[in-house]
Amino acid sequence: MAEAKIRKLVIDSLKPREISLVDLSKALCEVYGADNVSIVVNEVDANTETVTITVEGDDIDFEDLIETISEYGCAIRSVDAIEVYKDKSKSKNLNNM
Amino acid sequence: MDEEEGTTSSTLAELIGEKADNFRYYLKVSGVSEIARRYFVMNAFDGAVTTLGVLIGALIGGGLSPRVILAAGMGAGIAMGVSGFFGAYLAEEAERSRKIKELEKALQIDLDDSVIDKAAKIAALTAAIIDALSPVLATAVSLIPFVFSVFGLIDAWTAFIASIGTILIFLLILGLFLGKISGERIIFYSLATTLAGLITGLFGLFLHILFS
């Protein structure tokens, strides 16, 4: 059975300045299915930074990603771009076996 | 069986390692190391100088009883420790909850259970523990000669001199520590902290005149 999987996500987020980009990006890279993470700072305020988070991978776990972003005290403003593909070769269950 | 035990202990070691890493990370995020260092110096200084005050007071009062001095000194140290714990915890907690509220307002989200929230809680507790332990440590170190005296190993007067010496050396070390933090003027800081001890002694002299 073919399954739709997330390959790329671009998220606009507001990050507390105490959280370093290195720590946040490393934590996001630990999310299930994420292989590459890049974060770009767009704007710097007194306490916060507006950042664009780009996550790429074979099968990104969206819920896990959102949870990790929230755990690091970041507010998600919008999902600006998404790339989803249909994995016709095998289902997620078979992958896990 | 041995293999199983080995696996259990390695899992435990991994868990402890992970917790230690998290703890270090929270300390880094909260930036408490600097505050804790400040609290340590301030309260260790307090502890040492207060013990000096207790010693001088005892001498002027006419009773160099090692047991009384030990009990009074440790009592003062413990009181400073307890007051330090609650004072630092409440002050840090208040400061950090204000900061988190500000941040929540800016981010428009709830920061409960986030890294920032956990870091703030751990920071307040760490600052409080350091604030509590530093005067107790300073008092305990300063009063070591009186422990020997209580057990009859040295006489009270020798313990008194040794204790004053220990306090002055302790103050000097605190000065060196401050100098190392500032990265300059090590001699200035060492002299300044030792001077505080000497000033206490000078006031003790006035007290002696007043009481005699």
CSV table of N, CA and C in Angstrom, one decimal, chain B residues 78-190:
chain,number,residue,atom,x,y,z
B,78,ILE,N,24.7,27.6,60.1
B,78,ILE,CA,23.5,26.9,59.6
B,78,ILE,C,22.4,27.9,59.4
B,79,ALA,N,22.2,28.8,60.3
B,79,ALA,CA,21.2,29.9,60.1
B,79,ALA,C,21.4,30.6,58.8
B,80,MET,N,22.7,30.9,58.5
B,80,MET,CA,23.0,31.6,57.2
B,80,MET,C,22.7,30.7,56.0
B,81,GLY,N,22.9,29.4,56.2
B,81,GLY,CA,22.7,28.5,55.2
B,81,GLY,C,21.2,28.4,54.9
B,82,VAL,N,20.4,28.3,55.9
B,82,VAL,CA,18.9,28.2,55.7
B,82,VAL,C,18.4,29.5,55.1
B,83,SER,N,18.8,30.6,55.7
B,83,SER,CA,18.3,31.9,55.2
B,83,SER,C,18.8,32.1,53.7
B,84,GLY,N,20.0,31.6,53.4
B,84,GLY,CA,20.5,31.7,52.1
B,84,GLY,C,19.7,30.9,51.1
B,85,PHE,N,19.3,29.6,51.5
B,85,PHE,CA,18.5,28.8,50.7
B,85,PHE,C,17.2,29.4,50.3
B,86,PHE,N,16.5,29.8,51.3
B,86,PHE,CA,15.1,30.4,51.1
B,86,PHE,C,15.2,31.7,50.3
B,87,GLY,N,16.2,32.6,50.8
B,87,GLY,CA,16.3,33.9,50.2
B,87,GLY,C,16.6,33.7,48.7
B,88,ALA,N,17.7,32.9,48.4
B,88,ALA,CA,18.1,32.8,47.0
B,88,ALA,C,17.0,32.1,46.2
B,89,TYR,N,16.4,31.1,46.7
B,89,TYR,CA,15.4,30.3,45.9
B,89,TYR,C,14.2,31.3,45.6
B,90,LEU,N,13.7,32.0,46.6
B,90,LEU,CA,12.5,32.8,46.4
B,90,LEU,C,12.9,34.0,45.4
B,91,ALA,N,14.0,34.6,45.6
B,91,ALA,CA,14.4,35.7,44.8
B,91,ALA,C,14.6,35.2,43.3
B,92,GLU,N,15.3,34.1,43.1
B,92,GLU,CA,15.6,33.6,41.8
B,92,GLU,C,14.3,33.2,41.1
B,93,GLU,N,13.4,32.5,41.9
B,93,GLU,CA,12.2,32.0,41.4
B,93,GLU,C,11.3,33.2,40.9
B,94,ALA,N,11.3,34.3,41.7
B,94,ALA,CA,10.5,35.4,41.4
B,94,ALA,C,11.0,36.1,40.1
B,95,GLU,N,12.4,36.2,40.0
B,95,GLU,CA,13.0,36.9,38.9
B,95,GLU,C,12.7,36.1,37.6
B,96,ARG,N,12.9,34.7,37.7
B,96,ARG,CA,12.8,33.9,36.5
B,96,ARG,C,11.3,33.7,36.1
B,97,SER,N,10.4,33.7,37.1
B,97,SER,CA,9.0,33.6,36.6
B,97,SER,C,8.5,34.9,35.9
B,98,ARG,N,9.1,36.0,36.3
B,98,ARG,CA,8.8,37.3,35.6
B,98,ARG,C,9.4,37.2,34.2
B,99,LYS,N,10.6,36.7,34.1
B,99,LYS,CA,11.2,36.6,32.8
B,99,LYS,C,10.5,35.7,31.9
B,100,ILE,N,10.0,34.6,32.4
B,100,ILE,CA,9.2,33.6,31.6
B,100,ILE,C,7.9,34.2,31.2
B,101,LYS,N,7.3,34.9,32.1
B,101,LYS,CA,6.0,35.6,31.7
B,101,LYS,C,6.2,36.6,30.5
B,102,GLU,N,7.3,37.3,30.6
B,102,GLU,CA,7.6,38.3,29.5
B,102,GLU,C,7.8,37.5,28.2
B,103,LEU,N,8.6,36.4,28.3
B,103,LEU,CA,8.9,35.6,27.1
B,103,LEU,C,7.6,35.0,26.6
B,104,GLU,N,6.7,34.5,27.5
B,104,GLU,CA,5.4,33.9,27.0
B,104,GLU,C,4.6,35.0,26.3
B,105,LYS,N,4.7,36.2,26.8
B,105,LYS,CA,3.9,37.3,26.2
B,105,LYS,C,4.5,37.6,24.7
B,106,ALA,N,5.8,37.5,24.6
B,106,ALA,CA,6.4,37.8,23.3
B,106,ALA,C,6.2,36.7,22.3
B,107,LEU,N,6.2,35.4,22.9
B,107,LEU,CA,6.1,34.3,22.0
B,107,LEU,C,4.6,33.9,21.7
B,108,GLN,N,3.7,34.4,22.7
B,108,GLN,CA,2.3,34.0,22.6
B,108,GLN,C,2.1,32.5,22.7
B,109,ILE,N,2.9,31.9,23.5
B,109,ILE,CA,2.7,30.4,23.8
B,109,ILE,C,2.9,30.2,25.3
B,110,ASP,N,2.5,29.0,25.7
B,110,ASP,CA,2.7,28.6,27.1
B,110,ASP,C,4.0,27.8,27.2
B,111,LEU,N,4.9,28.3,28.1
B,111,LEU,CA,6.3,27.7,28.1
B,111,LEU,C,6.4,26.6,29.2
B,112,ASP,N,5.2,26.1,29.8
B,112,ASP,CA,5.3,25.1,30.8
B,112,ASP,C,5.9,23.8,30.2
B,113,ASP,N,6.8,23.2,31.0
B,113,ASP,CA,7.5,22.0,30.6
B,113,ASP,C,8.4,22.2,29.4
B,114,SER,N,8.7,23.4,29.0
B,114,SER,CA,9.7,23.6,27.9
B,114,SER,C,11.1,23.6,28.5
B,115,VAL,N,12.1,23.6,27.7
B,115,VAL,CA,13.5,23.6,28.1
B,115,VAL,C,13.7,24.9,29.0
B,116,ILE,N,13.1,26.0,28.6
B,116,ILE,CA,13.3,27.3,29.3
B,116,ILE,C,12.7,27.2,30.7
B,117,ASP,N,11.6,26.6,30.8
B,117,ASP,CA,10.9,26.5,32.1
B,117,ASP,C,11.7,25.5,33.0
B,118,LYS,N,12.1,24.4,32.5
B,118,LYS,CA,12.9,23.4,33.3
B,118,LYS,C,14.2,24.1,33.7
B,119,ALA,N,14.8,24.8,32.8
B,119,ALA,CA,16.1,25.4,33.1
B,119,ALA,C,16.0,26.4,34.2
B,120,ALA,N,14.9,27.2,34.1
B,120,ALA,CA,14.6,28.2,35.2
B,120,ALA,C,14.5,27.6,36.5
B,121,LYS,N,13.7,26.5,36.6
B,121,LYS,CA,13.5,25.8,37.9
B,121,LYS,C,14.8,25.2,38.4
B,122,ILE,N,15.6,24.6,37.6
B,122,ILE,CA,16.9,24.0,38.0
B,122,ILE,C,17.8,25.1,38.4
B,123,ALA,N,17.8,26.2,37.7
B,123,ALA,CA,18.7,27.3,38.0
B,123,ALA,C,18.3,27.9,39.4
B,124,ALA,N,17.1,28.1,39.7
B,124,ALA,CA,16.7,28.6,41.0
B,124,ALA,C,17.1,27.7,42.2
B,125,LEU,N,17.0,26.4,41.9
B,125,LEU,CA,17.3,25.4,42.9
B,125,LEU,C,18.9,25.3,43.1
B,126,THR,N,19.6,25.4,42.0
B,126,THR,CA,21.0,25.3,42.0
B,126,THR,C,21.6,26.5,42.8
B,127,ALA,N,21.0,27.7,42.5
B,127,ALA,CA,21.5,29.0,43.1
B,127,ALA,C,21.2,28.9,44.6
B,128,ALA,N,20.0,28.3,45.0
B,128,ALA,CA,19.6,28.2,46.4
B,128,ALA,C,20.6,27.2,47.1
B,129,ILE,N,20.9,26.1,46.5
B,129,ILE,CA,21.7,25.1,47.2
B,129,ILE,C,23.2,25.7,47.4
B,130,ILE,N,23.7,26.4,46.4
B,130,ILE,CA,25.0,27.0,46.5
B,130,ILE,C,25.0,28.1,47.6
B,131,ASP,N,23.9,28.8,47.6
B,131,ASP,CA,23.8,29.9,48.5
B,131,ASP,C,23.7,29.4,50.0
B,132,ALA,N,23.1,28.2,50.1
B,132,ALA,CA,23.0,27.5,51.4
B,132,ALA,C,24.3,26.9,51.9
B,133,LEU,N,24.9,26.2,50.9
B,133,LEU,CA,26.1,25.5,51.3
B,133,LEU,C,27.4,26.3,51.6
B,134,SER,N,27.5,27.4,50.8
B,134,SER,CA,28.7,28.2,50.9
B,134,SER,C,29.0,28.8,52.3
B,135,PRO,N,28.0,29.4,53.0
B,135,PRO,CA,28.3,29.9,54.4
B,135,PRO,C,28.6,28.7,55.4
B,136,VAL,N,27.9,27.6,55.2
B,136,VAL,CA,28.1,26.4,56.1
B,136,VAL,C,29.5,25.9,55.9
B,137,LEU,N,29.9,25.8,54.6
B,137,LEU,CA,31.3,25.4,54.3
B,137,LEU,C,32.3,26.3,54.9
B,138,ALA,N,32.1,27.6,54.7
B,138,ALA,CA,33.1,28.6,55.3
B,138,ALA,C,33.2,28.5,56.8
B,139,THR,N,32.0,28.4,57.4
B,139,THR,CA,32.0,28.3,58.9
B,139,THR,C,32.7,27.0,59.4
B,140,ALA,N,32.3,25.9,58.7
B,140,ALA,CA,32.9,24.6,59.1
B,140,ALA,C,34.4,24.6,59.0
B,141,VAL,N,34.9,25.1,57.8
B,141,VAL,CA,36.4,25.2,57.7
B,141,VAL,C,37.0,26.1,58.7
B,142,SER,N,36.4,27.2,59.0
B,142,SER,CA,37.0,28.2,60.0
B,142,SER,C,37.0,27.6,61.4
B,143,LEU,N,36.1,26.7,61.7
B,143,LEU,CA,36.0,26.2,63.0
B,143,LEU,C,36.7,24.8,63.3
B,144,ILE,N,37.4,24.4,62.2
B,144,ILE,CA,38.1,23.1,62.4
B,144,ILE,C,39.0,23.0,63.6
B,145,PRO,N,39.8,24.1,63.9
B,145,PRO,CA,40.7,24.0,65.1
B,145,PRO,C,39.9,23.8,66.3
B,146,PHE,N,38.7,24.3,66.4
B,146,PHE,CA,37.9,24.1,67.7
B,146,PHE,C,37.4,22.7,67.8
B,147,VAL,N,37.3,22.0,66.7
B,147,VAL,CA,36.9,20.6,66.8
B,147,VAL,C,38.1,19.8,67.5
B,148,PHE,N,39.3,20.1,67.1
B,148,PHE,CA,40.5,19.5,67.7
B,148,PHE,C,40.5,19.9,69.2
B,149,SER,N,40.1,21.1,69.5
B,149,SER,CA,40.1,21.6,70.9
B,149,SER,C,39.1,20.9,71.7
B,150,VAL,N,37.9,20.7,71.1
B,150,VAL,CA,36.9,20.0,71.9
B,150,VAL,C,37.3,18.6,72.3
B,151,PHE,N,38.1,17.9,71.4
B,151,PHE,CA,38.6,16.6,71.6
B,151,PHE,C,39.9,16.6,72.5
B,152,GLY,N,40.3,17.8,72.9
B,152,GLY,CA,41.4,17.9,73.8
B,152,GLY,C,42.7,17.8,73.1
B,153,LEU,N,42.8,17.9,71.8
B,153,LEU,CA,44.1,17.7,71.1
B,153,LEU,C,44.9,19.0,71.2
B,154,ILE,N,44.2,20.2,71.2
B,154,ILE,CA,44.9,21.4,71.3
B,154,ILE,C,44.2,22.3,72.3
B,155,ASP,N,44.8,23.3,72.9
B,155,ASP,CA,44.1,24.1,73.9
B,155,ASP,C,43.3,25.2,73.2
B,156,ALA,N,42.4,25.8,73.9
B,156,ALA,CA,41.4,26.8,73.4
B,156,ALA,C,42.1,28.0,72.7
B,157,TRP,N,43.2,28.4,73.3
B,157,TRP,CA,43.9,29.6,72.8
B,157,TRP,C,44.5,29.3,71.5
B,158,THR,N,45.2,28.2,71.4
B,158,THR,CA,45.8,27.7,70.1
B,158,THR,C,44.7,27.6,69.1
B,159,ALA,N,43.6,27.0,69.4
B,159,ALA,CA,42.5,26.8,68.5
B,159,ALA,C,42.0,28.2,68.0
B,160,PHE,N,41.9,29.2,68.9
B,160,PHE,CA,41.5,30.5,68.6
B,160,PHE,C,42.4,31.1,67.5
B,161,ILE,N,43.7,31.1,67.8
B,161,ILE,CA,44.7,31.7,66.9
B,161,ILE,C,44.6,30.9,65.5
B,162,ALA,N,44.6,29.6,65.6
B,162,ALA,CA,44.5,28.8,64.4
B,162,ALA,C,43.3,29.1,63.6
B,163,SER,N,42.2,29.3,64.3
B,163,SER,CA,40.9,29.6,63.6
B,163,SER,C,40.9,30.9,62.9
B,164,ILE,N,41.5,31.9,63.6
B,164,ILE,CA,41.6,33.3,63.0
B,164,ILE,C,42.5,33.2,61.7
B,165,GLY,N,43.6,32.4,61.9
B,165,GLY,CA,44.5,32.2,60.7
B,165,GLY,C,43.8,31.5,59.6
B,166,THR,N,43.0,30.5,59.9
B,166,THR,CA,42.3,29.8,58.8
B,166,THR,C,41.3,30.7,58.1
B,167,ILE,N,40.6,31.6,58.9
B,167,ILE,CA,39.7,32.5,58.3
B,167,ILE,C,40.4,33.5,57.4
B,168,LEU,N,41.5,34.0,57.9
B,168,LEU,CA,42.3,35.0,57.0
B,168,LEU,C,42.8,34.3,55.7
B,169,ILE,N,43.2,33.1,55.8
B,169,ILE,CA,43.7,32.3,54.6
B,169,ILE,C,42.5,32.1,53.7
B,170,PHE,N,41.3,31.7,54.3
B,170,PHE,CA,40.1,31.4,53.6
B,170,PHE,C,39.7,32.7,52.8
B,171,LEU,N,39.8,33.9,53.5
B,171,LEU,CA,39.4,35.1,52.8
B,171,LEU,C,40.4,35.4,51.7
B,172,LEU,N,41.7,35.1,51.9
B,172,LEU,CA,42.7,35.3,50.9
B,172,LEU,C,42.4,34.5,49.7
B,173,ILE,N,42.0,33.2,49.9
B,173,ILE,CA,41.7,32.3,48.8
B,173,ILE,C,40.5,32.8,48.0
B,174,LEU,N,39.5,33.3,48.8
B,174,LEU,CA,38.3,33.9,48.1
B,174,LEU,C,38.7,35.0,47.2
B,175,GLY,N,39.7,35.8,47.7
B,175,GLY,CA,40.2,37.0,46.9
B,175,GLY,C,40.9,36.5,45.7
B,176,LEU,N,41.7,35.4,45.8
B,176,LEU,CA,42.4,34.8,44.7
B,176,LEU,C,41.4,34.3,43.6
B,177,PHE,N,40.3,33.7,44.1
B,177,PHE,CA,39.3,33.2,43.3
B,177,PHE,C,38.6,34.3,42.5
B,178,LEU,N,38.3,35.4,43.2
B,178,LEU,CA,37.7,36.6,42.5
B,178,LEU,C,38.7,37.2,41.5
B,179,GLY,N,40.0,37.2,41.9
B,179,GLY,CA,41.0,37.7,40.9
B,179,GLY,C,41.0,36.9,39.7
B,180,LYS,N,40.9,35.6,39.9
B,180,LYS,CA,40.9,34.6,38.7
B,180,LYS,C,39.7,34.9,37.8
B,181,ILE,N,38.6,35.1,38.5
B,181,ILE,CA,37.4,35.4,37.7
B,181,ILE,C,37.5,36.6,36.8
B,182,SER,N,38.0,37.7,37.5
B,182,SER,CA,38.1,39.0,36.8
B,182,SER,C,39.3,38.9,35.8
B,183,GLY,N,40.2,38.0,36.0
B,183,GLY,CA,41.3,37.9,35.0
B,183,GLY,C,42.4,38.9,35.2
B,184,GLU,N,42.3,39.7,36.3
B,184,GLU,CA,43.3,40.8,36.5
B,184,GLU,C,43.2,41.2,38.0
B,185,ARG,N,44.1,42.0,38.5
B,185,ARG,CA,44.2,42.5,39.8
B,185,ARG,C,44.0,41.4,40.9
B,186,ILE,N,44.7,40.3,40.8
B,186,ILE,CA,44.5,39.2,41.7
B,186,ILE,C,45.0,39.7,43.1
B,187,ILE,N,46.0,40.5,43.2
B,187,ILE,CA,46.6,41.0,44.5
B,187,ILE,C,45.5,41.9,45.1
B,188,PHE,N,44.9,42.8,44.3
B,188,PHE,CA,43.9,43.7,44.8
B,188,PHE,C,42.8,43.0,45.5
B,189,TYR,N,42.2,42.0,44.8
B,189,TYR,CA,41.1,41.2,45.4
B,189,TYR,C,41.5,40.5,46.6
B,190,SER,N,42.7,39.9,46.6
B,190,SER,CA,43.2,39.1,47.8
B,190,SER,C,43.3,40.0,49.0
